[in-house]
PDB file of C-alpha atoms in Angstrom:
ATOM      1  CA  UNK A 272      30.881  30.149 -18.014  1.00 68.00           C
ATOM      2  CA  UNK A 273      28.673  30.185 -14.823  1.00 86.00           C
ATOM      3  CA  UNK A 274      28.706  27.151 -12.535  1.00 96.00           C
ATOM      4  CA  UNK A 275      27.190  24.134 -13.705  1.00 98.00           C
ATOM      5  CA  UNK A 276      25.023  21.606 -11.441  1.00 98.00           C
ATOM      6  CA  UNK A 277      24.983  17.728 -11.354  1.00 98.00           C
ATOM      7  CA  UNK A 278      21.337  16.091 -10.976  1.00 98.00           C
ATOM      8  CA  UNK A 279      20.667  12.736 -10.403  1.00 98.00           C
ATOM      9  CA  UNK A 280      17.111  11.589 -11.120  1.00 97.00           C
ATOM     10  CA  UNK A 281      15.118   8.529  -9.578  1.00 97.00           C
ATOM     11  CA  UNK A 282      12.639   7.574 -11.890  1.00 94.00           C
ATOM     12  CA  UNK A 283       9.980   5.690  -9.669  1.00 95.00           C
ATOM     13  CA  UNK A 284       7.769   3.289 -10.664  1.00 93.00           C
ATOM     14  CA  UNK A 285       5.628   0.593  -7.784  1.00 92.00           C
ATOM     15  CA  UNK A 286       7.734   2.458  -5.118  1.00 94.00           C
ATOM     16  CA  UNK A 287      11.254   1.394  -6.813  1.00 95.00           C
ATOM     17  CA  UNK A 288      13.620   3.043  -8.907  1.00 95.00           C
ATOM     18  CA  UNK A 289      13.664   2.300 -12.367  1.00 93.00           C
ATOM     19  CA  UNK A 290      15.230   2.750 -15.681  1.00 82.00           C
ATOM     20  CA  UNK A 291      14.613   1.962 -19.422  1.00 76.00           C
ATOM     21  CA  UNK A 292      15.617   2.978 -22.732  1.00 77.00           C
ATOM     22  CA  UNK A 293      13.293   5.830 -24.554  1.00 70.00           C
ATOM     23  CA  UNK A 294      10.835   5.208 -21.763  1.00 65.00           C
ATOM     24  CA  UNK A 295      10.756   1.358 -22.576  1.00 69.00           C
ATOM     25  CA  UNK A 296      11.690  -2.071 -21.309  1.00 71.00           C
ATOM     26  CA  UNK A 297      12.143  -0.505 -17.781  1.00 81.00           C
ATOM     27  CA  UNK A 298      13.910  -2.513 -15.210  1.00 84.00           C
ATOM     28  CA  UNK A 299      14.325  -2.679 -11.345  1.00 88.00           C
ATOM     29  CA  UNK A 300      17.126  -0.518  -9.830  1.00 87.00           C
ATOM     30  CA  UNK A 301      17.071  -0.065  -6.490  1.00 93.00           C
ATOM     31  CA  UNK A 302      15.288   1.463  -3.329  1.00 96.00           C
ATOM     32  CA  UNK A 303      14.697   5.407  -3.359  1.00 97.00           C
ATOM     33  CA  UNK A 304      15.529   6.022   0.027  1.00 98.00           C
ATOM     34  CA  UNK A 305      18.854   4.312  -0.101  1.00 97.00           C
ATOM     35  CA  UNK A 306      19.601   5.526  -3.158  1.00 97.00           C
ATOM     36  CA  UNK A 307      18.833   9.302  -1.940  1.00 98.00           C
ATOM     37  CA  UNK A 308      20.782   8.837   0.649  1.00 98.00           C
ATOM     38  CA  UNK A 309      23.872   7.669  -1.098  1.00 98.00           C
ATOM     39  CA  UNK A 310      23.477  10.789  -3.569  1.00 98.00           C
ATOM     40  CA  UNK A 311      23.031  12.908  -0.737  1.00 98.00           C
ATOM     41  CA  UNK A 312      26.343  11.653   0.157  1.00 98.00           C
ATOM     42  CA  UNK A 313      28.061  12.334  -3.083  1.00 97.00           C
ATOM     43  CA  UNK A 314      27.491  16.046  -3.310  1.00 97.00           C
ATOM     44  CA  UNK A 315      24.763  16.079  -5.913  1.00 98.00           C
ATOM     45  CA  UNK A 316      23.486  19.410  -6.698  1.00 98.00           C
ATOM     46  CA  UNK A 317      19.987  18.566  -6.707  1.00 98.00           C
ATOM     47  CA  UNK A 318      17.847  15.354  -6.545  1.00 98.00           C
ATOM     48  CA  UNK A 319      14.684  14.824  -8.894  1.00 98.00           C
ATOM     49  CA  UNK A 320      11.877  12.279  -7.738  1.00 98.00           C
ATOM     50  CA  UNK A 321       9.802  11.545 -10.321  1.00 96.00           C
ATOM     51  CA  UNK A 322       6.722   9.301 -10.188  1.00 95.00           C
ATOM     52  CA  UNK A 323       6.749   8.369 -14.170  1.00 91.00           C
ATOM     53  CA  UNK A 324       3.203   6.398 -13.818  1.00 89.00           C
ATOM     54  CA  UNK A 325       1.213   8.655 -11.684  1.00 91.00           C
ATOM     55  CA  UNK A 326      -0.103  10.851 -14.610  1.00 88.00           C
ATOM     56  CA  UNK A 327      -1.166   7.574 -16.480  1.00 84.00           C
ATOM     57  CA  UNK A 328      -2.605   5.949 -13.437  1.00 89.00           C
ATOM     58  CA  UNK A 329      -4.773   8.947 -12.729  1.00 88.00           C
ATOM     59  CA  UNK A 330      -3.374   9.094  -9.458  1.00 90.00           C
ATOM     60  CA  UNK A 331      -1.247  11.006  -7.121  1.00 91.00           C
ATOM     61  CA  UNK A 332       2.403  11.046  -6.378  1.00 94.00           C
ATOM     62  CA  UNK A 333       3.548   8.727  -3.875  1.00 94.00           C
ATOM     63  CA  UNK A 334       3.543  11.026  -0.758  1.00 96.00           C
ATOM     64  CA  UNK A 335       4.608   9.022   1.798  1.00 96.00           C
ATOM     65  CA  UNK A 336       7.804   7.625  -0.088  1.00 97.00           C
ATOM     66  CA  UNK A 337       8.253  11.038  -1.157  1.00 97.00           C
ATOM     67  CA  UNK A 338       8.411  12.395   2.552  1.00 98.00           C
ATOM     68  CA  UNK A 339      10.550   9.842   3.048  1.00 98.00           C
ATOM     69  CA  UNK A 340      13.278  10.801   0.652  1.00 98.00           C
ATOM     70  CA  UNK A 341      12.948  14.477   1.435  1.00 98.00           C
ATOM     71  CA  UNK A 342      14.112  13.688   5.214  1.00 98.00           C
ATOM     72  CA  UNK A 343      16.812  12.006   4.257  1.00 97.00           C
ATOM     73  CA  UNK A 344      18.890  14.576   2.076  1.00 98.00           C
ATOM     74  CA  UNK A 345      19.558  18.041   2.653  1.00 97.00           C
ATOM     75  CA  UNK A 346      20.009  19.102  -0.805  1.00 98.00           C
ATOM     76  CA  UNK A 347      17.655  20.655  -3.120  1.00 98.00           C
ATOM     77  CA  UNK A 348      14.876  18.096  -4.280  1.00 98.00           C
ATOM     78  CA  UNK A 349      12.555  18.463  -7.305  1.00 98.00           C
ATOM     79  CA  UNK A 350       9.464  16.289  -7.382  1.00 98.00           C
ATOM     80  CA  UNK A 351       7.251  15.538 -10.759  1.00 97.00           C
ATOM     81  CA  UNK A 352       4.497  13.065 -11.392  1.00 96.00           C
ATOM     82  CA  UNK A 353       1.305  14.305 -11.672  1.00 93.00           C
ATOM     83  CA  UNK A 354       1.315  17.587 -10.617  1.00 97.00           C
ATOM     84  CA  UNK A 355      -1.695  19.002 -12.252  1.00 96.00           C
ATOM     85  CA  UNK A 356      -3.253  21.468  -9.713  1.00 97.00           C
ATOM     86  CA  UNK A 357      -2.679  24.152  -7.200  1.00 98.00           C
ATOM     87  CA  UNK A 358      -3.650  21.720  -4.046  1.00 97.00           C
ATOM     88  CA  UNK A 359      -1.032  19.273  -5.252  1.00 97.00           C
ATOM     89  CA  UNK A 360       1.405  21.424  -5.972  1.00 98.00           C
ATOM     90  CA  UNK A 361       0.822  22.474  -2.461  1.00 98.00           C
ATOM     91  CA  UNK A 362       0.668  19.178  -1.589  1.00 97.00           C
ATOM     92  CA  UNK A 363       3.648  18.117  -2.609  1.00 97.00           C
ATOM     93  CA  UNK A 364       5.860  21.140  -1.500  1.00 98.00           C
ATOM     94  CA  UNK A 365       4.471  20.513   2.133  1.00 97.00           C
ATOM     95  CA  UNK A 366       6.406  17.237   1.535  1.00 97.00           C
ATOM     96  CA  UNK A 367       9.705  19.106   2.061  1.00 97.00           C
ATOM     97  CA  UNK A 368      10.547  19.692  -1.774  1.00 98.00           C
ATOM     98  CA  UNK A 369      12.389  22.758  -2.735  1.00 98.00           C
ATOM     99  CA  UNK A 370      10.171  22.690  -6.001  1.00 98.00           C
ATOM    100  CA  UNK A 371       8.080  20.773  -8.716  1.00 98.00           C
ATOM    101  CA  UNK A 372       8.222  20.043 -11.779  1.00 98.00           C
ATOM    102  CA  UNK A 373       5.039  20.148 -14.244  1.00 98.00           C
ATOM    103  CA  UNK A 374       4.860  18.613 -17.726  1.00 96.00           C
ATOM    104  CA  UNK A 375       1.393  16.992 -18.279  1.00 95.00           C
ATOM    105  CA  UNK A 376      -0.523  18.638 -15.958  1.00 96.00           C
ATOM    106  CA  UNK A 377       1.026  22.183 -17.731  1.00 98.00           C
ATOM    107  CA  UNK A 378      -0.311  20.524 -21.384  1.00 98.00           C
ATOM    108  CA  UNK A 379      -3.731  19.752 -20.008  1.00 96.00           C
ATOM    109  CA  UNK A 380      -4.271  23.225 -17.782  1.00 98.00           C
ATOM    110  CA  UNK A 381      -2.903  25.700 -19.802  1.00 97.00           C
ATOM    111  CA  UNK A 382      -3.436  28.133 -17.089  1.00 98.00           C
ATOM    112  CA  UNK A 383      -1.411  25.997 -14.195  1.00 98.00           C
ATOM    113  CA  UNK A 384       1.958  27.228 -14.533  1.00 98.00           C
ATOM    114  CA  UNK A 385       0.754  31.016 -14.305  1.00 98.00           C
ATOM    115  CA  UNK A 386      -1.068  30.348 -11.101  1.00 98.00           C
ATOM    116  CA  UNK A 387       1.476  28.441  -9.547  1.00 98.00           C
ATOM    117  CA  UNK A 388       4.025  31.019 -10.305  1.00 98.00           C
ATOM    118  CA  UNK A 389       2.311  33.732  -8.849  1.00 98.00           C
ATOM    119  CA  UNK A 390       1.126  31.482  -5.543  1.00 98.00           C
ATOM    120  CA  UNK A 391       4.098  30.004  -4.866  1.00 98.00           C
ATOM    121  CA  UNK A 392       7.252  31.633  -6.774  1.00 98.00           C
ATOM    122  CA  UNK A 393       8.808  30.964 -10.152  1.00 98.00           C
ATOM    123  CA  UNK A 394      11.606  29.637  -7.913  1.00 98.00           C
ATOM    124  CA  UNK A 395       9.379  26.896  -7.162  1.00 98.00           C
ATOM    125  CA  UNK A 396       7.823  25.950 -10.440  1.00 98.00           C
ATOM    126  CA  UNK A 397       9.647  24.461 -13.184  1.00 98.00           C
ATOM    127  CA  UNK A 398       8.302  23.567 -16.682  1.00 98.00           C
ATOM    128  CA  UNK A 399       9.042  19.756 -17.761  1.00 98.00           C
ATOM    129  CA  UNK A 400       9.312  18.954 -21.518  1.00 98.00           C
ATOM    130  CA  UNK A 401       9.636  15.322 -22.777  1.00 97.00           C
ATOM    131  CA  UNK A 402      10.072  16.036 -26.784  1.00 98.00           C
ATOM    132  CA  UNK A 403      11.400  14.295 -30.019  1.00 96.00           C
ATOM    133  CA  UNK A 404      11.562  14.491 -33.369  1.00 96.00           C
ATOM    134  CA  UNK A 405       8.637  14.461 -35.724  1.00 93.00           C
ATOM    135  CA  UNK A 406       8.908  15.925 -39.759  1.00 90.00           C
ATOM    136  CA  UNK A 407      11.856  17.709 -39.088  1.00 91.00           C
ATOM    137  CA  UNK A 408      10.742  19.297 -35.751  1.00 96.00           C
ATOM    138  CA  UNK A 409      10.887  19.138 -32.180  1.00 98.00           C
ATOM    139  CA  UNK A 410       7.073  18.348 -30.622  1.00 98.00           C
ATOM    140  CA  UNK A 411       6.533  17.963 -26.569  1.00 98.00           C
ATOM    141  CA  UNK A 412       5.104  14.234 -25.662  1.00 97.00           C
ATOM    142  CA  UNK A 413       2.745  12.943 -23.109  1.00 94.00           C
ATOM    143  CA  UNK A 414       2.226   9.310 -21.759  1.00 88.00           C
ATOM    144  CA  UNK A 415       5.908   8.034 -21.615  1.00 83.00           C
ATOM    145  CA  UNK A 416       6.797   9.431 -25.336  1.00 87.00           C
ATOM    146  CA  UNK A 417       3.480   7.832 -26.774  1.00 89.00           C
ATOM    147  CA  UNK A 418       1.190  10.994 -27.235  1.00 94.00           C
ATOM    148  CA  UNK A 419       1.868  13.603 -29.602  1.00 96.00           C
ATOM    149  CA  UNK A 420       0.887  16.761 -28.001  1.00 97.00           C
ATOM    150  CA  UNK A 421       1.306  18.614 -31.189  1.00 97.00           C
ATOM    151  CA  UNK A 422       3.154  21.547 -29.679  1.00 98.00           C
ATOM    152  CA  UNK A 423       5.832  22.576 -31.005  1.00 98.00           C
ATOM    153  CA  UNK A 424       9.074  22.514 -28.512  1.00 98.00           C
ATOM    154  CA  UNK A 425      10.200  25.656 -28.635  1.00 98.00           C
ATOM    155  CA  UNK A 426       6.761  27.540 -28.522  1.00 98.00           C
ATOM    156  CA  UNK A 427       5.983  25.638 -25.242  1.00 98.00           C
ATOM    157  CA  UNK A 428       9.160  26.763 -23.995  1.00 98.00           C
ATOM    158  CA  UNK A 429       8.567  30.345 -24.461  1.00 98.00           C
ATOM    159  CA  UNK A 430       5.004  30.026 -22.805  1.00 98.00           C
ATOM    160  CA  UNK A 431       6.226  28.380 -19.958  1.00 98.00           C
ATOM    161  CA  UNK A 432       8.853  31.207 -19.431  1.00 98.00           C
ATOM    162  CA  UNK A 433       6.117  33.767 -20.267  1.00 98.00           C
ATOM    163  CA  UNK A 434       4.044  32.259 -17.713  1.00 98.00           C
ATOM    164  CA  UNK A 435       6.391  32.467 -14.949  1.00 98.00           C
ATOM    165  CA  UNK A 436       8.191  28.974 -14.873  1.00 98.00           C
ATOM    166  CA  UNK A 437      11.712  29.184 -13.396  1.00 98.00           C
ATOM    167  CA  UNK A 438      13.375  26.950 -15.297  1.00 98.00           C
ATOM    168  CA  UNK A 439      12.866  24.411 -17.579  1.00 98.00           C
ATOM    169  CA  UNK A 440      13.959  20.501 -17.841  1.00 98.00           C
ATOM    170  CA  UNK A 441      14.222  19.157 -21.276  1.00 98.00           C
ATOM    171  CA  UNK A 442      14.172  15.759 -21.833  1.00 97.00           C
ATOM    172  CA  UNK A 443      14.892  14.322 -25.178  1.00 97.00           C
ATOM    173  CA  UNK A 444      12.999  11.230 -25.868  1.00 95.00           C
ATOM    174  CA  UNK A 445      15.257  10.058 -28.903  1.00 95.00           C
ATOM    175  CA  UNK A 446      18.528  10.282 -26.355  1.00 93.00           C
ATOM    176  CA  UNK A 447      16.852   9.170 -23.295  1.00 90.00           C
ATOM    177  CA  UNK A 448      18.802   5.978 -22.162  1.00 83.00           C
ATOM    178  CA  UNK A 449      20.668   5.521 -25.024  1.00 86.00           C
ATOM    179  CA  UNK A 450      24.262   6.860 -23.268  1.00 91.00           C
ATOM    180  CA  UNK A 451      25.461   8.273 -26.672  1.00 93.00           C
ATOM    181  CA  UNK A 452      25.373  11.824 -25.273  1.00 97.00           C
ATOM    182  CA  UNK A 453      23.303  14.752 -24.732  1.00 98.00           C
ATOM    183  CA  UNK A 454      20.737  15.885 -27.547  1.00 98.00           C
ATOM    184  CA  UNK A 455      22.797  19.106 -28.130  1.00 98.00           C
ATOM    185  CA  UNK A 456      20.614  19.796 -31.212  1.00 98.00           C
ATOM    186  CA  UNK A 457      17.316  19.835 -29.023  1.00 98.00           C
ATOM    187  CA  UNK A 458      18.633  21.636 -26.237  1.00 98.00           C
ATOM    188  CA  UNK A 459      20.553  24.376 -28.444  1.00 98.00           C
ATOM    189  CA  UNK A 460      17.058  24.794 -29.886  1.00 98.00           C
ATOM    190  CA  UNK A 461      15.232  25.766 -26.677  1.00 98.00           C
ATOM    191  CA  UNK A 462      18.275  27.670 -25.063  1.00 98.00           C
ATOM    192  CA  UNK A 463      17.993  29.944 -28.255  1.00 98.00           C
ATOM    193  CA  UNK A 464      14.243  30.428 -27.384  1.00 98.00           C
ATOM    194  CA  UNK A 465      14.064  31.310 -23.437  1.00 98.00           C
ATOM    195  CA  UNK A 466      16.556  33.351 -21.065  1.00 98.00           C
ATOM    196  CA  UNK A 467      15.302  31.366 -17.722  1.00 98.00           C
ATOM    197  CA  UNK A 468      17.636  28.088 -16.991  1.00 98.00           C
ATOM    198  CA  UNK A 469      17.590  25.165 -18.616  1.00 98.00           C
ATOM    199  CA  UNK A 470      18.341  21.617 -17.434  1.00 98.00           C
ATOM    200  CA  UNK A 471      19.572  18.887 -19.742  1.00 98.00           C
ATOM    201  CA  UNK A 472      18.270  15.443 -19.742  1.00 97.00           C
ATOM    202  CA  UNK A 473      18.505  12.001 -21.691  1.00 95.00           C
ATOM    203  CA  UNK A 474      21.701  10.699 -23.119  1.00 94.00           C
ATOM    204  CA  UNK A 475      24.721  10.901 -20.857  1.00 96.00           C
ATOM    205  CA  UNK A 476      26.770   7.966 -20.802  1.00 95.00           C
ATOM    206  CA  UNK A 477      30.137   8.930 -19.541  1.00 97.00           C
ATOM    207  CA  UNK A 478      31.951  12.038 -18.010  1.00 98.00           C
ATOM    208  CA  UNK A 479      32.995  13.016 -21.229  1.00 98.00           C
ATOM    209  CA  UNK A 480      29.253  13.573 -22.397  1.00 98.00           C
ATOM    210  CA  UNK A 481      28.927  16.235 -19.377  1.00 98.00           C
ATOM    211  CA  UNK A 482      31.905  17.848 -20.592  1.00 98.00           C
ATOM    212  CA  UNK A 483      30.574  17.798 -24.500  1.00 98.00           C
ATOM    213  CA  UNK A 484      27.464  19.257 -22.981  1.00 98.00           C
ATOM    214  CA  UNK A 485      28.923  22.542 -20.887  1.00 98.00           C
ATOM    215  CA  UNK A 486      31.576  23.651 -23.478  1.00 98.00           C
ATOM    216  CA  UNK A 487      29.212  23.432 -26.701  1.00 98.00           C
ATOM    217  CA  UNK A 488      26.205  24.806 -24.871  1.00 98.00           C
ATOM    218  CA  UNK A 489      27.963  27.301 -21.983  1.00 97.00           C
ATOM    219  CA  UNK A 490      24.477  28.618 -21.267  1.00 98.00           C
ATOM    220  CA  UNK A 491      23.218  24.899 -20.371  1.00 98.00           C
ATOM    221  CA  UNK A 492      22.345  25.422 -16.128  1.00 98.00           C
ATOM    222  CA  UNK A 493      22.713  21.551 -15.519  1.00 98.00           C
ATOM    223  CA  UNK A 494      23.108  17.979 -16.624  1.00 98.00           C
ATOM    224  CA  UNK A 495      20.540  15.506 -15.075  1.00 98.00           C
ATOM    225  CA  UNK A 496      21.490  11.676 -15.665  1.00 96.00           C
ATOM    226  CA  UNK A 497      20.013   8.489 -13.910  1.00 93.00           C
ATOM    227  CA  UNK A 498      21.212   5.377 -14.977  1.00 90.00           C
ATOM    228  CA  UNK A 499      25.118   5.875 -15.129  1.00 94.00           C
ATOM    229  CA  UNK A 500      24.745   7.407 -11.535  1.00 96.00           C
ATOM    230  CA  UNK A 501      22.448   4.633 -10.394  1.00 94.00           C
ATOM    231  CA  UNK A 502      24.957   2.087 -11.562  1.00 92.00           C
ATOM    232  CA  UNK A 503      27.998   3.762  -9.954  1.00 93.00           C
ATOM    233  CA  UNK A 504      29.978   3.346 -13.219  1.00 93.00           C
ATOM    234  CA  UNK A 505      30.406   7.176 -12.775  1.00 96.00           C
ATOM    235  CA  UNK A 506      30.710   9.042  -9.251  1.00 97.00           C
ATOM    236  CA  UNK A 507      29.378  12.548  -8.496  1.00 98.00           C
ATOM    237  CA  UNK A 508      32.459  13.230  -7.042  1.00 98.00           C
ATOM    238  CA  UNK A 509      34.723  11.911  -9.493  1.00 98.00           C
ATOM    239  CA  UNK A 510      32.579  13.839 -12.871  1.00 98.00           C
ATOM    240  CA  UNK A 511      32.771  16.878 -10.682  1.00 98.00           C
ATOM    241  CA  UNK A 512      36.651  16.437 -10.494  1.00 98.00           C
ATOM    242  CA  UNK A 513      37.377  15.402 -13.836  1.00 98.00           C
ATOM    243  CA  UNK A 514      34.986  18.663 -15.217  1.00 98.00           C
ATOM    244  CA  UNK A 515      36.923  21.422 -12.779  1.00 98.00           C
ATOM    245  CA  UNK A 516      40.202  20.227 -14.613  1.00 98.00           C
ATOM    246  CA  UNK A 517      38.760  20.362 -17.532  1.00 98.00           C
ATOM    247  CA  UNK A 518      37.727  24.440 -16.957  1.00 97.00           C
ATOM    248  CA  UNK A 519      34.301  23.831 -16.105  1.00 98.00           C
ATOM    249  CA  UNK A 520      33.205  25.078 -12.896  1.00 97.00           C
ATOM    250  CA  UNK A 521      30.673  22.771 -11.149  1.00 96.00           C
TER     251      UNK A 521
END
């Protein structure tokens, strides 16, 4: 089993960190810069800055805020939100982030992942997917989980890998914010479809959920969570210690 990574995600709306359940009922949580400093000191493996309304609002990601966050951390920083062109990707990377996560942009422009991987390198391009169950299958959704794209999840994952994405962040809308554990069935389906690293997102509610994730799906690359870390009810050093004591290298 390879060493696993622990990744907090900051969902940003109107310049603040927010969190809800299944993308609904978003509540104000904290200031992104202060929280980024906290996660940097906590030893997070990576940090995600996700401007969750940028695509729906038809605007660019909060560049100034992203620069401020990048300036206060020395861990890898992933940026997501309305990253829909090569120019936008270049601008975001120039803010000091290590890689970009592309979701809506990849669906709307089916050439974007391939072009971005060719220009910037696969290691700087991640395919993000928000997925949920529909009629016994897994589909990719956009628009904060409201728009079914008709894209079957594993087929889209294979397309992303073939186009040069360096990894996949898979968020289960069905378990997002529910805190009852990661969506192992959904994650296993994608792991069986691709060979690139897959990050699990959606559903973490306790340290045991991370242990279950890494034990049952040893091929998973990382566990990503938000509210459980934001509330500080589970601190990253404590989680790492717990995982290590239970045979999971982090």
